[in-house]
Amino acid sequence: MTKELEGFEKVCKYSKLIENEGQHFKVNDIDIALFKVDGNIYALNNICPHQKANIMHDGFLEDGCVICPAHGWGFNLKDGKMLEAGAKLDTYEVKVVDEYIYVKVYGKKFNWNL
Ligand code: FES
């Protein structure tokens, strides 16, 4: 593996993701949601901090945010911050190399500011 991809895991082909639709993957035991918006890839934790449901990949996309399909909590795709309160989804660094998406995951960072 090249130095530029150190710490990154190969997830899927770039073409596998559909524009404005989420998909979920397990990477090193972390449940992540990937989104493609305007050709950019965003990787967030797939577990909504509200009821700990792994459904963020099913959320709908609006103004650079993903909205949880269960009760509508919204999170910024870039930094995972919740729109109205202090909750946050972990976000992961993404690289696209030779048509494949690579993500750098890390263990859950607990956020008790709910
Ligand atoms: S489970 Fe996501 S908003 Fe309730």
PDB file of C-alpha atoms and ligand atoms in Angstrom:
ATOM      1  CA  MET A   1       0.000   0.000   0.000  1.00  0.00           C
ATOM      2  CA  THR A   2       1.255   3.457  -0.835  1.00  0.00           C
ATOM      3  CA  LYS A   3       2.162   5.890   1.909  1.00  0.00           C
ATOM      4  CA  GLU A   4      -0.724   8.155   0.929  1.00  0.00           C
ATOM      5  CA  LEU A   5      -3.198   5.393   1.882  1.00  0.00           C
ATOM      6  CA  GLU A   6      -1.615   4.445   5.192  1.00  0.00           C
ATOM      7  CA  GLY A   7      -4.362   3.868   7.745  1.00  0.00           C
ATOM      8  CA  PHE A   8      -7.069   3.831   5.071  1.00  0.00           C
ATOM      9  CA  GLU A   9      -9.292   0.855   4.242  1.00  0.00           C
ATOM     10  CA  LYS A  10     -10.599   0.096   0.764  1.00  0.00           C
ATOM     11  CA  VAL A  11     -14.402   0.237   0.876  1.00  0.00           C
ATOM     12  CA  CYS A  12     -15.877   0.000  -2.634  1.00  0.00           C
ATOM     13  CA  LYS A  13     -15.664   1.256  -6.191  1.00  0.00           C
ATOM     14  CA  TYR A  14     -16.497   4.916  -6.674  1.00  0.00           C
ATOM     15  CA  SER A  15     -19.053   3.935  -9.326  1.00  0.00           C
ATOM     16  CA  LYS A  16     -20.935   1.730  -6.830  1.00  0.00           C
ATOM     17  CA  LEU A  17     -22.260   4.802  -5.035  1.00  0.00           C
ATOM     18  CA  ILE A  18     -25.302   6.517  -6.465  1.00  0.00           C
ATOM     19  CA  GLU A  19     -25.498  10.296  -6.389  1.00  0.00           C
ATOM     20  CA  ASN A  20     -27.630  11.562  -3.449  1.00  0.00           C
ATOM     21  CA  GLU A  21     -28.127   8.097  -1.986  1.00  0.00           C
ATOM     22  CA  GLY A  22     -26.481   6.541   1.048  1.00  0.00           C
ATOM     23  CA  GLN A  23     -25.005   3.086   1.434  1.00  0.00           C
ATOM     24  CA  HIS A  24     -23.649   1.413   4.510  1.00  0.00           C
ATOM     25  CA  PHE A  25     -20.546  -0.683   5.016  1.00  0.00           C
ATOM     26  CA  LYS A  26     -18.749  -2.352   7.885  1.00  0.00           C
ATOM     27  CA  VAL A  27     -15.132  -1.246   8.036  1.00  0.00           C
ATOM     28  CA  ASN A  28     -13.011  -2.647  10.859  1.00  0.00           C
ATOM     29  CA  ASP A  29     -16.205  -3.307  12.835  1.00  0.00           C
ATOM     30  CA  ILE A  30     -17.331   0.285  12.429  1.00  0.00           C
ATOM     31  CA  ASP A  31     -20.690   0.780  10.738  1.00  0.00           C
ATOM     32  CA  ILE A  32     -20.240   3.640   8.286  1.00  0.00           C
ATOM     33  CA  ALA A  33     -22.531   5.426   5.854  1.00  0.00           C
ATOM     34  CA  LEU A  34     -21.155   6.722   2.565  1.00  0.00           C
ATOM     35  CA  PHE A  35     -22.840   9.435   0.531  1.00  0.00           C
ATOM     36  CA  LYS A  36     -22.039  10.844  -2.883  1.00  0.00           C
ATOM     37  CA  VAL A  37     -23.148  14.448  -3.341  1.00  0.00           C
ATOM     38  CA  ASP A  38     -22.050  16.491  -6.381  1.00  0.00           C
ATOM     39  CA  GLY A  39     -19.432  13.822  -6.993  1.00  0.00           C
ATOM     40  CA  ASN A  40     -17.895  14.250  -3.520  1.00  0.00           C
ATOM     41  CA  ILE A  41     -17.818  11.337  -1.090  1.00  0.00           C
ATOM     42  CA  TYR A  42     -18.687  11.764   2.584  1.00  0.00           C
ATOM     43  CA  ALA A  43     -18.200   9.107   5.242  1.00  0.00           C
ATOM     44  CA  LEU A  44     -20.024   9.280   8.568  1.00  0.00           C
ATOM     45  CA  ASN A  45     -20.853   6.883  11.327  1.00  0.00           C
ATOM     46  CA  ASN A  46     -24.054   5.064  10.426  1.00  0.00           C
ATOM     47  CA  ILE A  47     -25.497   5.006  13.948  1.00  0.00           C
ATOM     48  CA  CYS A  48     -27.807   7.868  14.828  1.00  0.00           C
ATOM     49  CA  PRO A  49     -26.935   9.142  18.317  1.00  0.00           C
ATOM     50  CA  HIS A  50     -30.624   9.658  19.112  1.00  0.00           C
ATOM     51  CA  GLN A  51     -31.757   6.036  19.500  1.00  0.00           C
ATOM     52  CA  LYS A  52     -28.531   4.320  18.476  1.00  0.00           C
ATOM     53  CA  ALA A  53     -30.145   3.016  15.288  1.00  0.00           C
ATOM     54  CA  ASN A  54     -27.909   2.086  12.341  1.00  0.00           C
ATOM     55  CA  ILE A  55     -30.002   3.872   9.756  1.00  0.00           C
ATOM     56  CA  MET A  56     -28.191   7.040   8.761  1.00  0.00           C
ATOM     57  CA  HIS A  57     -27.475   5.610   5.297  1.00  0.00           C
ATOM     58  CA  ASP A  58     -31.248   5.651   4.717  1.00  0.00           C
ATOM     59  CA  GLY A  59     -31.481   9.322   5.581  1.00  0.00           C
ATOM     60  CA  PHE A  60     -32.369  11.920   3.015  1.00  0.00           C
ATOM     61  CA  LEU A  61     -29.982  14.595   1.864  1.00  0.00           C
ATOM     62  CA  GLU A  62     -30.739  18.278   2.065  1.00  0.00           C
ATOM     63  CA  ASP A  63     -28.501  21.372   1.968  1.00  0.00           C
ATOM     64  CA  GLY A  64     -25.299  19.488   2.730  1.00  0.00           C
ATOM     65  CA  CYS A  65     -26.875  17.516   5.577  1.00  0.00           C
ATOM     66  CA  VAL A  66     -28.173  14.011   6.097  1.00  0.00           C
ATOM     67  CA  ILE A  67     -31.510  13.801   7.889  1.00  0.00           C
ATOM     68  CA  CYS A  68     -32.167  10.704  10.004  1.00  0.00           C
ATOM     69  CA  PRO A  69     -35.192   8.879   8.592  1.00  0.00           C
ATOM     70  CA  ALA A  70     -36.528   7.990  12.053  1.00  0.00           C
ATOM     71  CA  HIS A  71     -37.108  11.335  13.787  1.00  0.00           C
ATOM     72  CA  GLY A  72     -35.463  13.885  11.576  1.00  0.00           C
ATOM     73  CA  TRP A  73     -32.260  14.773  13.371  1.00  0.00           C
ATOM     74  CA  GLY A  74     -29.979  16.401  10.802  1.00  0.00           C
ATOM     75  CA  PHE A  75     -26.187  16.217  10.605  1.00  0.00           C
ATOM     76  CA  ASN A  76     -23.731  18.120   8.451  1.00  0.00           C
ATOM     77  CA  LEU A  77     -22.089  15.811   5.904  1.00  0.00           C
ATOM     78  CA  LYS A  78     -18.693  17.488   6.301  1.00  0.00           C
ATOM     79  CA  ASP A  79     -18.215  17.596  10.068  1.00  0.00           C
ATOM     80  CA  GLY A  80     -21.082  15.439  11.385  1.00  0.00           C
ATOM     81  CA  LYS A  81     -22.368  18.207  13.628  1.00  0.00           C
ATOM     82  CA  MET A  82     -26.033  18.225  14.434  1.00  0.00           C
ATOM     83  CA  LEU A  83     -27.960  21.217  13.198  1.00  0.00           C
ATOM     84  CA  GLU A  84     -29.920  22.113  16.336  1.00  0.00           C
ATOM     85  CA  ALA A  85     -28.092  20.543  19.284  1.00  0.00           C
ATOM     86  CA  GLY A  86     -24.677  19.384  20.418  1.00  0.00           C
ATOM     87  CA  ALA A  87     -24.842  15.787  19.175  1.00  0.00           C
ATOM     88  CA  LYS A  88     -22.446  14.726  16.455  1.00  0.00           C
ATOM     89  CA  LEU A  89     -21.770  11.841  14.116  1.00  0.00           C
ATOM     90  CA  ASP A  90     -18.175  10.764  13.698  1.00  0.00           C
ATOM     91  CA  THR A  91     -16.854  11.639  10.257  1.00  0.00           C
ATOM     92  CA  TYR A  92     -14.024   9.880   8.460  1.00  0.00           C
ATOM     93  CA  GLU A  93     -11.393  11.001   6.013  1.00  0.00           C
ATOM     94  CA  VAL A  94     -12.042   9.794   2.471  1.00  0.00           C
ATOM     95  CA  LYS A  95      -9.730   9.334  -0.516  1.00  0.00           C
ATOM     96  CA  VAL A  96     -10.530   8.184  -4.013  1.00  0.00           C
ATOM     97  CA  VAL A  97      -7.621   6.428  -5.702  1.00  0.00           C
ATOM     98  CA  ASP A  98      -7.807   4.499  -8.979  1.00  0.00           C
ATOM     99  CA  GLU A  99     -11.628   4.402  -8.923  1.00  0.00           C
ATOM    100  CA  TYR A 100     -11.805   3.017  -5.388  1.00  0.00           C
ATOM    101  CA  ILE A 101     -12.989   4.733  -2.223  1.00  0.00           C
ATOM    102  CA  TYR A 102     -10.779   4.477   0.847  1.00  0.00           C
ATOM    103  CA  VAL A 103     -11.856   5.545   4.325  1.00  0.00           C
ATOM    104  CA  LYS A 104      -9.828   6.069   7.486  1.00  0.00           C
ATOM    105  CA  VAL A 105     -11.948   4.784  10.353  1.00  0.00           C
ATOM    106  CA  TYR A 106     -11.259   5.031  14.054  1.00  0.00           C
ATOM    107  CA  GLY A 107     -12.980   3.711  17.163  1.00  0.00           C
ATOM    108  CA  LYS A 108     -16.126   5.370  18.414  1.00  0.00           C
ATOM    109  CA  LYS A 109     -15.568   8.718  20.054  1.00  0.00           C
ATOM    110  CA  PHE A 110     -18.225   8.973  22.708  1.00  0.00           C
ATOM    111  CA  ASN A 111     -20.169  12.156  22.757  1.00  0.00           C
ATOM    112  CA  TRP A 112     -22.348  12.633  25.778  1.00  0.00           C
ATOM    113  CA  ASN A 113     -23.664  16.065  24.844  1.00  0.00           C
ATOM    114  CA  LEU A 114     -27.112  14.793  23.973  1.00  0.00           C
TER     115      LEU A 114
HETATM  116  S1  FES B   1     -33.083   7.603  15.669  1.00  0.00           S
HETATM  117 FE1  FES B   1     -32.298   9.212  14.430  1.00  0.00          FE
HETATM  118  S2  FES B   1     -33.498  10.911  14.960  1.00  0.00           S
HETATM  119 FE2  FES B   1     -34.276   9.311  16.229  1.00  0.00          FE
END
